[in-house]
Amino acid sequence: MATRLSQYRTVGPALVEQRSAPRHRILVSRATVRKQGEAAVEATLDDLSVYGCRLACAGEHPEGERLWLRLHGGLPIAATVVWNDGDTIGCRFDAPIERSLMRSLTLVIC
């Protein structure tokens, strides 16, 4: 229960990483983003885990929107927008991506 003094207190960023899998630096940054029934838009892949990614792309992508991502010309991956800060979006994959795809796109062996 919040008191009058703590109700509007600002909270700093979390000190502990809360993602379920670590994010990795990317070797290949080309990607495309496609909404249902629309043409694909070029995007830049910023980081990646087996459960999601961060992309820089143009266009409106509100939280909760379903997308199809194509990373490095591979098969389409179904994802949902989790957050959006204007030019960058965070997506959660509907199913974890294959480890072989992870290895081909990242600098670390996982």
PDB file of N, CA and C in Angstrom:
ATOM      1  N   MET A   1       0.840  -1.173   0.000  1.00  0.00           N
ATOM      2  CA  MET A   1       0.000   0.000   0.000  1.00  0.00           C
ATOM      3  C   MET A   1       0.890   1.242   0.000  1.00  0.00           C
ATOM      4  N   ALA A   2       0.676   2.130  -0.929  1.00  0.00           N
ATOM      5  CA  ALA A   2       1.495   3.336  -1.049  1.00  0.00           C
ATOM      6  C   ALA A   2       1.004   4.398  -0.077  1.00  0.00           C
ATOM      7  N   THR A   3       1.945   5.123   0.492  1.00  0.00           N
ATOM      8  CA  THR A   3       1.609   6.251   1.355  1.00  0.00           C
ATOM      9  C   THR A   3       1.688   7.518   0.532  1.00  0.00           C
ATOM     10  N   ARG A   4       1.254   8.620   1.132  1.00  0.00           N
ATOM     11  CA  ARG A   4       1.318   9.897   0.412  1.00  0.00           C
ATOM     12  C   ARG A   4       2.749  10.250   0.042  1.00  0.00           C
ATOM     13  N   LEU A   5       3.690   9.876   0.896  1.00  0.00           N
ATOM     14  CA  LEU A   5       5.086  10.241   0.644  1.00  0.00           C
ATOM     15  C   LEU A   5       5.739   9.367  -0.414  1.00  0.00           C
ATOM     16  N   SER A   6       5.310   8.116  -0.550  1.00  0.00           N
ATOM     17  CA  SER A   6       5.959   7.216  -1.502  1.00  0.00           C
ATOM     18  C   SER A   6       5.185   7.048  -2.799  1.00  0.00           C
ATOM     19  N   GLN A   7       3.993   7.577  -2.855  1.00  0.00           N
ATOM     20  CA  GLN A   7       3.123   7.342  -4.003  1.00  0.00           C
ATOM     21  C   GLN A   7       3.721   7.837  -5.318  1.00  0.00           C
ATOM     22  N   TYR A   8       4.415   8.972  -5.307  1.00  0.00           N
ATOM     23  CA  TYR A   8       4.923   9.553  -6.545  1.00  0.00           C
ATOM     24  C   TYR A   8       6.444   9.529  -6.632  1.00  0.00           C
ATOM     25  N   ARG A   9       7.054   8.673  -5.852  1.00  0.00           N
ATOM     26  CA  ARG A   9       8.505   8.565  -5.844  1.00  0.00           C
ATOM     27  C   ARG A   9       8.972   7.941  -7.158  1.00  0.00           C
ATOM     28  N   THR A  10       9.996   8.517  -7.770  1.00  0.00           N
ATOM     29  CA  THR A  10      10.529   7.942  -9.005  1.00  0.00           C
ATOM     30  C   THR A  10      11.372   6.730  -8.677  1.00  0.00           C
ATOM     31  N   VAL A  11      11.367   5.787  -9.571  1.00  0.00           N
ATOM     32  CA  VAL A  11      12.103   4.547  -9.386  1.00  0.00           C
ATOM     33  C   VAL A  11      13.177   4.466 -10.462  1.00  0.00           C
ATOM     34  N   GLY A  12      14.400   4.167 -10.056  1.00  0.00           N
ATOM     35  CA  GLY A  12      15.512   4.049 -10.991  1.00  0.00           C
ATOM     36  C   GLY A  12      15.455   2.740 -11.757  1.00  0.00           C
ATOM     37  N   PRO A  13      16.301   2.576 -12.754  1.00  0.00           N
ATOM     38  CA  PRO A  13      16.320   1.331 -13.534  1.00  0.00           C
ATOM     39  C   PRO A  13      16.752   0.150 -12.677  1.00  0.00           C
ATOM     40  N   ALA A  14      16.309  -1.020 -13.067  1.00  0.00           N
ATOM     41  CA  ALA A  14      16.656  -2.235 -12.340  1.00  0.00           C
ATOM     42  C   ALA A  14      18.157  -2.492 -12.431  1.00  0.00           C
ATOM     43  N   LEU A  15      18.740  -2.917 -11.331  1.00  0.00           N
ATOM     44  CA  LEU A  15      20.166  -3.204 -11.312  1.00  0.00           C
ATOM     45  C   LEU A  15      20.471  -4.624 -11.761  1.00  0.00           C
ATOM     46  N   VAL A  16      19.462  -5.468 -11.775  1.00  0.00           N
ATOM     47  CA  VAL A  16      19.626  -6.862 -12.149  1.00  0.00           C
ATOM     48  C   VAL A  16      18.931  -7.101 -13.484  1.00  0.00           C
ATOM     49  N   GLU A  17      19.613  -7.768 -14.390  1.00  0.00           N
ATOM     50  CA  GLU A  17      19.030  -8.117 -15.683  1.00  0.00           C
ATOM     51  C   GLU A  17      17.854  -9.055 -15.464  1.00  0.00           C
ATOM     52  N   GLN A  18      16.695  -8.733 -16.042  1.00  0.00           N
ATOM     53  CA  GLN A  18      15.494  -9.524 -15.809  1.00  0.00           C
ATOM     54  C   GLN A  18      15.082 -10.349 -17.021  1.00  0.00           C
ATOM     55  N   ARG A  19      15.876 -10.377 -18.063  1.00  0.00           N
ATOM     56  CA  ARG A  19      15.529 -11.175 -19.230  1.00  0.00           C
ATOM     57  C   ARG A  19      15.734 -12.652 -18.934  1.00  0.00           C
ATOM     58  N   SER A  20      14.963 -13.487 -19.623  1.00  0.00           N
ATOM     59  CA  SER A  20      15.081 -14.927 -19.390  1.00  0.00           C
ATOM     60  C   SER A  20      16.281 -15.533 -20.109  1.00  0.00           C
ATOM     61  N   ALA A  21      16.862 -14.825 -21.057  1.00  0.00           N
ATOM     62  CA  ALA A  21      18.052 -15.302 -21.771  1.00  0.00           C
ATOM     63  C   ALA A  21      18.936 -14.103 -22.079  1.00  0.00           C
ATOM     64  N   PRO A  22      20.264 -14.285 -22.087  1.00  0.00           N
ATOM     65  CA  PRO A  22      21.146 -13.152 -22.371  1.00  0.00           C
ATOM     66  C   PRO A  22      21.013 -12.682 -23.816  1.00  0.00           C
ATOM     67  N   ARG A  23      21.234 -11.390 -24.016  1.00  0.00           N
ATOM     68  CA  ARG A  23      21.259 -10.824 -25.358  1.00  0.00           C
ATOM     69  C   ARG A  23      22.680 -10.879 -25.869  1.00  0.00           C
ATOM     70  N   HIS A  24      22.824 -11.080 -27.184  1.00  0.00           N
ATOM     71  CA  HIS A  24      24.152 -11.224 -27.780  1.00  0.00           C
ATOM     72  C   HIS A  24      24.365 -10.187 -28.866  1.00  0.00           C
ATOM     73  N   ARG A  25      25.637  -9.790 -29.032  1.00  0.00           N
ATOM     74  CA  ARG A  25      25.993  -8.901 -30.137  1.00  0.00           C
ATOM     75  C   ARG A  25      25.756  -9.624 -31.446  1.00  0.00           C
ATOM     76  N   ILE A  26      25.491  -8.875 -32.486  1.00  0.00           N
ATOM     77  CA  ILE A  26      25.076  -9.423 -33.764  1.00  0.00           C
ATOM     78  C   ILE A  26      26.191  -9.325 -34.798  1.00  0.00           C
ATOM     79  N   LEU A  27      26.391 -10.389 -35.568  1.00  0.00           N
ATOM     80  CA  LEU A  27      27.294 -10.378 -36.715  1.00  0.00           C
ATOM     81  C   LEU A  27      26.598  -9.782 -37.932  1.00  0.00           C
ATOM     82  N   VAL A  28      25.363 -10.176 -38.166  1.00  0.00           N
ATOM     83  CA  VAL A  28      24.578  -9.736 -39.318  1.00  0.00           C
ATOM     84  C   VAL A  28      23.432  -8.888 -38.798  1.00  0.00           C
ATOM     85  N   SER A  29      23.272  -7.683 -39.331  1.00  0.00           N
ATOM     86  CA  SER A  29      22.254  -6.801 -38.780  1.00  0.00           C
ATOM     87  C   SER A  29      21.070  -6.552 -39.713  1.00  0.00           C
ATOM     88  N   ARG A  30      21.049  -7.189 -40.882  1.00  0.00           N
ATOM     89  CA  ARG A  30      19.933  -6.997 -41.815  1.00  0.00           C
ATOM     90  C   ARG A  30      18.726  -7.811 -41.367  1.00  0.00           C
ATOM     91  N   ALA A  31      17.562  -7.170 -41.414  1.00  0.00           N
ATOM     92  CA  ALA A  31      16.319  -7.854 -41.083  1.00  0.00           C
ATOM     93  C   ALA A  31      15.185  -7.146 -41.806  1.00  0.00           C
ATOM     94  N   THR A  32      14.045  -7.807 -41.915  1.00  0.00           N
ATOM     95  CA  THR A  32      12.832  -7.171 -42.426  1.00  0.00           C
ATOM     96  C   THR A  32      11.710  -7.430 -41.438  1.00  0.00           C
ATOM     97  N   VAL A  33      10.784  -6.472 -41.381  1.00  0.00           N
ATOM     98  CA  VAL A  33       9.624  -6.551 -40.509  1.00  0.00           C
ATOM     99  C   VAL A  33       8.387  -6.420 -41.386  1.00  0.00           C
ATOM    100  N   ARG A  34       7.422  -7.317 -41.187  1.00  0.00           N
ATOM    101  CA  ARG A  34       6.199  -7.262 -41.997  1.00  0.00           C
ATOM    102  C   ARG A  34       4.987  -7.429 -41.098  1.00  0.00           C
ATOM    103  N   LYS A  35       4.038  -6.492 -41.244  1.00  0.00           N
ATOM    104  CA  LYS A  35       2.749  -6.625 -40.575  1.00  0.00           C
ATOM    105  C   LYS A  35       1.865  -7.500 -41.442  1.00  0.00           C
ATOM    106  N   GLN A  36       0.825  -8.055 -40.853  1.00  0.00           N
ATOM    107  CA  GLN A  36      -0.127  -8.895 -41.591  1.00  0.00           C
ATOM    108  C   GLN A  36      -0.720  -8.116 -42.759  1.00  0.00           C
ATOM    109  N   GLY A  37      -0.566  -8.639 -43.966  1.00  0.00           N
ATOM    110  CA  GLY A  37      -1.156  -8.041 -45.158  1.00  0.00           C
ATOM    111  C   GLY A  37      -0.433  -6.832 -45.702  1.00  0.00           C
ATOM    112  N   GLU A  38       0.758  -6.514 -45.219  1.00  0.00           N
ATOM    113  CA  GLU A  38       1.501  -5.353 -45.703  1.00  0.00           C
ATOM    114  C   GLU A  38       2.865  -5.778 -46.230  1.00  0.00           C
ATOM    115  N   ALA A  39       3.505  -4.863 -46.949  1.00  0.00           N
ATOM    116  CA  ALA A  39       4.836  -5.137 -47.501  1.00  0.00           C
ATOM    117  C   ALA A  39       5.887  -5.095 -46.395  1.00  0.00           C
ATOM    118  N   ALA A  40       6.967  -5.807 -46.598  1.00  0.00           N
ATOM    119  CA  ALA A  40       8.066  -5.852 -45.636  1.00  0.00           C
ATOM    120  C   ALA A  40       8.813  -4.525 -45.620  1.00  0.00           C
ATOM    121  N   VAL A  41       9.308  -4.160 -44.435  1.00  0.00           N
ATOM    122  CA  VAL A  41      10.074  -2.931 -44.229  1.00  0.00           C
ATOM    123  C   VAL A  41      11.458  -3.326 -43.743  1.00  0.00           C
ATOM    124  N   GLU A  42      12.494  -2.667 -44.258  1.00  0.00           N
ATOM    125  CA  GLU A  42      13.862  -2.944 -43.825  1.00  0.00           C
ATOM    126  C   GLU A  42      14.045  -2.531 -42.364  1.00  0.00           C
ATOM    127  N   ALA A  43      14.836  -3.299 -41.638  1.00  0.00           N
ATOM    128  CA  ALA A  43      15.119  -3.013 -40.234  1.00  0.00           C
ATOM    129  C   ALA A  43      16.565  -3.377 -39.928  1.00  0.00           C
ATOM    130  N   THR A  44      17.069  -2.851 -38.821  1.00  0.00           N
ATOM    131  CA  THR A  44      18.411  -3.170 -38.356  1.00  0.00           C
ATOM    132  C   THR A  44      18.289  -3.929 -37.046  1.00  0.00           C
ATOM    133  N   LEU A  45      18.864  -5.095 -37.004  1.00  0.00           N
ATOM    134  CA  LEU A  45      18.846  -5.933 -35.815  1.00  0.00           C
ATOM    135  C   LEU A  45      19.937  -5.443 -34.867  1.00  0.00           C
ATOM    136  N   ASP A  46      19.551  -5.029 -33.652  1.00  0.00           N
ATOM    137  CA  ASP A  46      20.518  -4.489 -32.692  1.00  0.00           C
ATOM    138  C   ASP A  46      21.061  -5.555 -31.751  1.00  0.00           C
ATOM    139  N   ASP A  47      20.192  -6.396 -31.213  1.00  0.00           N
ATOM    140  CA  ASP A  47      20.639  -7.512 -30.395  1.00  0.00           C
ATOM    141  C   ASP A  47      19.624  -8.636 -30.477  1.00  0.00           C
ATOM    142  N   LEU A  48      20.020  -9.801 -29.950  1.00  0.00           N
ATOM    143  CA  LEU A  48      19.223 -11.007 -30.184  1.00  0.00           C
ATOM    144  C   LEU A  48      19.399 -11.991 -29.045  1.00  0.00           C
ATOM    145  N   SER A  49      18.330 -12.671 -28.692  1.00  0.00           N
ATOM    146  CA  SER A  49      18.390 -13.835 -27.813  1.00  0.00           C
ATOM    147  C   SER A  49      17.508 -14.901 -28.453  1.00  0.00           C
ATOM    148  N   VAL A  50      17.457 -16.080 -27.882  1.00  0.00           N
ATOM    149  CA  VAL A  50      16.616 -17.128 -28.468  1.00  0.00           C
ATOM    150  C   VAL A  50      15.141 -16.801 -28.291  1.00  0.00           C
ATOM    151  N   TYR A  51      14.804 -15.870 -27.380  1.00  0.00           N
ATOM    152  CA  TYR A  51      13.409 -15.537 -27.099  1.00  0.00           C
ATOM    153  C   TYR A  51      12.938 -14.213 -27.688  1.00  0.00           C
ATOM    154  N   GLY A  52      13.854 -13.350 -28.143  1.00  0.00           N
ATOM    155  CA  GLY A  52      13.438 -12.055 -28.659  1.00  0.00           C
ATOM    156  C   GLY A  52      14.589 -11.254 -29.225  1.00  0.00           C
ATOM    157  N   CYS A  53      14.269 -10.026 -29.646  1.00  0.00           N
ATOM    158  CA  CYS A  53      15.295  -9.172 -30.243  1.00  0.00           C
ATOM    159  C   CYS A  53      14.907  -7.709 -30.110  1.00  0.00           C
ATOM    160  N   ARG A  54      15.882  -6.841 -30.418  1.00  0.00           N
ATOM    161  CA  ARG A  54      15.657  -5.401 -30.488  1.00  0.00           C
ATOM    162  C   ARG A  54      15.966  -4.967 -31.911  1.00  0.00           C
ATOM    163  N   LEU A  55      15.038  -4.228 -32.522  1.00  0.00           N
ATOM    164  CA  LEU A  55      15.163  -3.804 -33.911  1.00  0.00           C
ATOM    165  C   LEU A  55      14.987  -2.301 -34.034  1.00  0.00           C
ATOM    166  N   ALA A  56      15.738  -1.696 -34.925  1.00  0.00           N
ATOM    167  CA  ALA A  56      15.525  -0.305 -35.307  1.00  0.00           C
ATOM    168  C   ALA A  56      14.814  -0.331 -36.655  1.00  0.00           C
ATOM    169  N   CYS A  57      13.610   0.235 -36.702  1.00  0.00           N
ATOM    170  CA  CYS A  57      12.851   0.229 -37.956  1.00  0.00           C
ATOM    171  C   CYS A  57      11.896   1.407 -38.011  1.00  0.00           C
ATOM    172  N   ALA A  58      11.521   1.766 -39.222  1.00  0.00           N
ATOM    173  CA  ALA A  58      10.590   2.865 -39.431  1.00  0.00           C
ATOM    174  C   ALA A  58       9.157   2.335 -39.351  1.00  0.00           C
ATOM    175  N   GLY A  59       8.242   3.225 -39.133  1.00  0.00           N
ATOM    176  CA  GLY A  59       6.833   2.849 -39.112  1.00  0.00           C
ATOM    177  C   GLY A  59       6.288   2.714 -37.702  1.00  0.00           C
ATOM    178  N   GLU A  60       4.980   2.683 -37.619  1.00  0.00           N
ATOM    179  CA  GLU A  60       4.293   2.547 -36.340  1.00  0.00           C
ATOM    180  C   GLU A  60       4.186   1.079 -35.962  1.00  0.00           C
ATOM    181  N   HIS A  61       4.657   0.739 -34.780  1.00  0.00           N
ATOM    182  CA  HIS A  61       4.575  -0.627 -34.267  1.00  0.00           C
ATOM    183  C   HIS A  61       4.172  -0.569 -32.797  1.00  0.00           C
ATOM    184  N   PRO A  62       2.875  -0.459 -32.505  1.00  0.00           N
ATOM    185  CA  PRO A  62       2.444  -0.356 -31.108  1.00  0.00           C
ATOM    186  C   PRO A  62       2.662  -1.656 -30.346  1.00  0.00           C
ATOM    187  N   GLU A  63       2.729  -1.543 -29.030  1.00  0.00           N
ATOM    188  CA  GLU A  63       2.887  -2.719 -28.175  1.00  0.00           C
ATOM    189  C   GLU A  63       1.725  -3.682 -28.413  1.00  0.00           C
ATOM    190  N   GLY A  64       2.038  -4.951 -28.461  1.00  0.00           N
ATOM    191  CA  GLY A  64       1.020  -5.981 -28.680  1.00  0.00           C
ATOM    192  C   GLY A  64       0.802  -6.339 -30.136  1.00  0.00           C
ATOM    193  N   GLU A  65       1.382  -5.581 -31.057  1.00  0.00           N
ATOM    194  CA  GLU A  65       1.209  -5.859 -32.482  1.00  0.00           C
ATOM    195  C   GLU A  65       1.959  -7.126 -32.879  1.00  0.00           C
ATOM    196  N   ARG A  66       1.350  -7.936 -33.732  1.00  0.00           N
ATOM    197  CA  ARG A  66       1.974  -9.162 -34.233  1.00  0.00           C
ATOM    198  C   ARG A  66       2.719  -8.842 -35.529  1.00  0.00           C
ATOM    199  N   LEU A  67       3.938  -9.374 -35.636  1.00  0.00           N
ATOM    200  CA  LEU A  67       4.806  -9.126 -36.793  1.00  0.00           C
ATOM    201  C   LEU A  67       5.405 -10.435 -37.283  1.00  0.00           C
ATOM    202  N   TRP A  68       5.903 -10.381 -38.521  1.00  0.00           N
ATOM    203  CA  TRP A  68       6.733 -11.452 -39.069  1.00  0.00           C
ATOM    204  C   TRP A  68       8.103 -10.860 -39.312  1.00  0.00           C
ATOM    205  N   LEU A  69       9.129 -11.458 -38.718  1.00  0.00           N
ATOM    206  CA  LEU A  69      10.502 -11.000 -38.882  1.00  0.00           C
ATOM    207  C   LEU A  69      11.257 -11.978 -39.766  1.00  0.00           C
ATOM    208  N   ARG A  70      12.108 -11.444 -40.595  1.00  0.00           N
ATOM    209  CA  ARG A  70      12.982 -12.279 -41.412  1.00  0.00           C
ATOM    210  C   ARG A  70      14.406 -11.816 -41.124  1.00  0.00           C
ATOM    211  N   LEU A  71      15.182 -12.683 -40.463  1.00  0.00           N
ATOM    212  CA  LEU A  71      16.541 -12.343 -40.067  1.00  0.00           C
ATOM    213  C   LEU A  71      17.529 -12.931 -41.062  1.00  0.00           C
ATOM    214  N   HIS A  72      18.303 -12.073 -41.689  1.00  0.00           N
ATOM    215  CA  HIS A  72      19.349 -12.498 -42.623  1.00  0.00           C
ATOM    216  C   HIS A  72      18.794 -13.397 -43.733  1.00  0.00           C
ATOM    217  N   GLY A  73      17.609 -13.076 -44.227  1.00  0.00           N
ATOM    218  CA  GLY A  73      17.045 -13.811 -45.351  1.00  0.00           C
ATOM    219  C   GLY A  73      16.538 -15.199 -45.020  1.00  0.00           C
ATOM    220  N   GLY A  74      16.437 -15.552 -43.738  1.00  0.00           N
ATOM    221  CA  GLY A  74      15.962 -16.871 -43.341  1.00  0.00           C
ATOM    222  C   GLY A  74      14.445 -16.976 -43.408  1.00  0.00           C
ATOM    223  N   LEU A  75      13.921 -17.995 -42.790  1.00  0.00           N
ATOM    224  CA  LEU A  75      12.481 -18.195 -42.738  1.00  0.00           C
ATOM    225  C   LEU A  75      11.831 -17.133 -41.855  1.00  0.00           C
ATOM    226  N   PRO A  76      10.564 -16.791 -42.120  1.00  0.00           N
ATOM    227  CA  PRO A  76       9.874 -15.806 -41.284  1.00  0.00           C
ATOM    228  C   PRO A  76       9.696 -16.317 -39.855  1.00  0.00           C
ATOM    229  N   ILE A  77       9.812 -15.405 -38.895  1.00  0.00           N
ATOM    230  CA  ILE A  77       9.664 -15.722 -37.480  1.00  0.00           C
ATOM    231  C   ILE A  77       8.517 -14.879 -36.938  1.00  0.00           C
ATOM    232  N   ALA A  78       7.522 -15.519 -36.337  1.00  0.00           N
ATOM    233  CA  ALA A  78       6.391 -14.800 -35.740  1.00  0.00           C
ATOM    234  C   ALA A  78       6.838 -14.178 -34.425  1.00  0.00           C
ATOM    235  N   ALA A  79       6.467 -12.907 -34.212  1.00  0.00           N
ATOM    236  CA  ALA A  79       6.867 -12.189 -32.999  1.00  0.00           C
ATOM    237  C   ALA A  79       5.786 -11.193 -32.603  1.00  0.00           C
ATOM    238  N   THR A  80       5.867 -10.734 -31.366  1.00  0.00           N
ATOM    239  CA  THR A  80       4.953  -9.723 -30.833  1.00  0.00           C
ATOM    240  C   THR A  80       5.777  -8.562 -30.296  1.00  0.00           C
ATOM    241  N   VAL A  81       5.347  -7.327 -30.592  1.00  0.00           N
ATOM    242  CA  VAL A  81       6.037  -6.137 -30.089  1.00  0.00           C
ATOM    243  C   VAL A  81       5.753  -6.024 -28.592  1.00  0.00           C
ATOM    244  N   VAL A  82       6.824  -5.972 -27.791  1.00  0.00           N
ATOM    245  CA  VAL A  82       6.690  -5.879 -26.336  1.00  0.00           C
ATOM    246  C   VAL A  82       6.836  -4.432 -25.877  1.00  0.00           C
ATOM    247  N   TRP A  83       7.730  -3.688 -26.511  1.00  0.00           N
ATOM    248  CA  TRP A  83       7.894  -2.277 -26.196  1.00  0.00           C
ATOM    249  C   TRP A  83       8.295  -1.515 -27.448  1.00  0.00           C
ATOM    250  N   ASN A  84       8.075  -0.198 -27.408  1.00  0.00           N
ATOM    251  CA  ASN A  84       8.379   0.669 -28.535  1.00  0.00           C
ATOM    252  C   ASN A  84       8.808   2.016 -27.979  1.00  0.00           C
ATOM    253  N   ASP A  85       9.984   2.501 -28.378  1.00  0.00           N
ATOM    254  CA  ASP A  85      10.412   3.822 -27.916  1.00  0.00           C
ATOM    255  C   ASP A  85      10.543   4.814 -29.070  1.00  0.00           C
ATOM    256  N   GLY A  86       9.807   4.601 -30.125  1.00  0.00           N
ATOM    257  CA  GLY A  86       9.828   5.505 -31.271  1.00  0.00           C
ATOM    258  C   GLY A  86      10.475   4.865 -32.473  1.00  0.00           C
ATOM    259  N   ASP A  87      11.808   4.830 -32.509  1.00  0.00           N
ATOM    260  CA  ASP A  87      12.532   4.253 -33.638  1.00  0.00           C
ATOM    261  C   ASP A  87      12.969   2.813 -33.398  1.00  0.00           C
ATOM    262  N   THR A  88      12.905   2.356 -32.163  1.00  0.00           N
ATOM    263  CA  THR A  88      13.372   1.023 -31.799  1.00  0.00           C
ATOM    264  C   THR A  88      12.236   0.248 -31.155  1.00  0.00           C
ATOM    265  N   ILE A  89      12.152  -1.050 -31.495  1.00  0.00           N
ATOM    266  CA  ILE A  89      11.134  -1.902 -30.889  1.00  0.00           C
ATOM    267  C   ILE A  89      11.790  -3.141 -30.283  1.00  0.00           C
ATOM    268  N   GLY A  90      11.161  -3.656 -29.255  1.00  0.00           N
ATOM    269  CA  GLY A  90      11.580  -4.917 -28.657  1.00  0.00           C
ATOM    270  C   GLY A  90      10.535  -5.959 -28.970  1.00  0.00           C
ATOM    271  N   CYS A  91      10.950  -7.093 -29.486  1.00  0.00           N
ATOM    272  CA  CYS A  91      10.017  -8.149 -29.888  1.00  0.00           C
ATOM    273  C   CYS A  91      10.290  -9.441 -29.138  1.00  0.00           C
ATOM    274  N   ARG A  92       9.229 -10.160 -28.819  1.00  0.00           N
ATOM    275  CA  ARG A  92       9.322 -11.494 -28.226  1.00  0.00           C
ATOM    276  C   ARG A  92       8.858 -12.487 -29.290  1.00  0.00           C
ATOM    277  N   PHE A  93       9.674 -13.489 -29.570  1.00  0.00           N
ATOM    278  CA  PHE A  93       9.315 -14.503 -30.554  1.00  0.00           C
ATOM    279  C   PHE A  93       8.218 -15.388 -29.994  1.00  0.00           C
ATOM    280  N   ASP A  94       7.306 -15.838 -30.856  1.00  0.00           N
ATOM    281  CA  ASP A  94       6.237 -16.733 -30.427  1.00  0.00           C
ATOM    282  C   ASP A  94       6.789 -18.069 -29.950  1.00  0.00           C
ATOM    283  N   ALA A  95       7.876 -18.497 -30.548  1.00  0.00           N
ATOM    284  CA  ALA A  95       8.573 -19.719 -30.141  1.00  0.00           C
ATOM    285  C   ALA A  95      10.071 -19.424 -30.195  1.00  0.00           C
ATOM    286  N   PRO A  96      10.854 -19.992 -29.281  1.00  0.00           N
ATOM    287  CA  PRO A  96      12.307 -19.739 -29.322  1.00  0.00           C
ATOM    288  C   PRO A  96      12.892 -20.112 -30.679  1.00  0.00           C
ATOM    289  N   ILE A  97      13.860 -19.308 -31.134  1.00  0.00           N
ATOM    290  CA  ILE A  97      14.482 -19.602 -32.423  1.00  0.00           C
ATOM    291  C   ILE A  97      15.480 -20.742 -32.259  1.00  0.00           C
ATOM    292  N   GLU A  98      15.826 -21.359 -33.353  1.00  0.00           N
ATOM    293  CA  GLU A  98      16.772 -22.485 -33.358  1.00  0.00           C
ATOM    294  C   GLU A  98      18.164 -22.015 -32.935  1.00  0.00           C
ATOM    295  N   ARG A  99      18.856 -22.851 -32.209  1.00  0.00           N
ATOM    296  CA  ARG A  99      20.230 -22.541 -31.772  1.00  0.00           C
ATOM    297  C   ARG A  99      21.155 -22.348 -32.970  1.00  0.00           C
ATOM    298  N   SER A 100      20.920 -23.095 -34.053  1.00  0.00           N
ATOM    299  CA  SER A 100      21.763 -22.957 -35.242  1.00  0.00           C
ATOM    300  C   SER A 100      21.624 -21.551 -35.845  1.00  0.00           C
ATOM    301  N   LEU A 101      20.422 -20.985 -35.850  1.00  0.00           N
ATOM    302  CA  LEU A 101      20.216 -19.624 -36.332  1.00  0.00           C
ATOM    303  C   LEU A 101      20.916 -18.645 -35.396  1.00  0.00           C
ATOM    304  N   MET A 102      20.805 -18.851 -34.091  1.00  0.00           N
ATOM    305  CA  MET A 102      21.487 -18.017 -33.118  1.00  0.00           C
ATOM    306  C   MET A 102      22.984 -17.988 -33.367  1.00  0.00           C
ATOM    307  N   ARG A 103      23.565 -19.178 -33.591  1.00  0.00           N
ATOM    308  CA  ARG A 103      25.019 -19.275 -33.839  1.00  0.00           C
ATOM    309  C   ARG A 103      25.421 -18.542 -35.110  1.00  0.00           C
ATOM    310  N   SER A 104      24.597 -18.626 -36.135  1.00  0.00           N
ATOM    311  CA  SER A 104      24.957 -17.995 -37.407  1.00  0.00           C
ATOM    312  C   SER A 104      24.874 -16.479 -37.356  1.00  0.00           C
ATOM    313  N   LEU A 105      24.091 -15.931 -36.427  1.00  0.00           N
ATOM    314  CA  LEU A 105      23.886 -14.481 -36.363  1.00  0.00           C
ATOM    315  C   LEU A 105      24.697 -13.767 -35.292  1.00  0.00           C
ATOM    316  N   THR A 106      25.231 -14.507 -34.321  1.00  0.00           N
ATOM    317  CA  THR A 106      25.882 -13.840 -33.185  1.00  0.00           C
ATOM    318  C   THR A 106      27.382 -14.086 -33.154  1.00  0.00           C
ATOM    319  N   LEU A 107      28.039 -13.302 -32.296  1.00  0.00           N
ATOM    320  CA  LEU A 107      29.484 -13.395 -32.148  1.00  0.00           C
ATOM    321  C   LEU A 107      29.906 -14.478 -31.179  1.00  0.00           C
ATOM    322  N   VAL A 108      28.971 -14.980 -30.380  1.00  0.00           N
ATOM    323  CA  VAL A 108      29.306 -16.001 -29.392  1.00  0.00           C
ATOM    324  C   VAL A 108      28.724 -17.338 -29.812  1.00  0.00           C
ATOM    325  N   ILE A 109      29.335 -18.386 -29.345  1.00  0.00           N
ATOM    326  CA  ILE A 109      28.808 -19.732 -29.614  1.00  0.00           C
ATOM    327  C   ILE A 109      27.889 -20.090 -28.467  1.00  0.00           C
ATOM    328  N   CYS A 110      26.647 -20.424 -28.820  1.00  0.00           N
ATOM    329  CA  CYS A 110      25.679 -20.757 -27.756  1.00  0.00           C
ATOM    330  C   CYS A 110      25.116 -22.131 -27.977  1.00  0.00           C
TER     331      CYS A 110
END
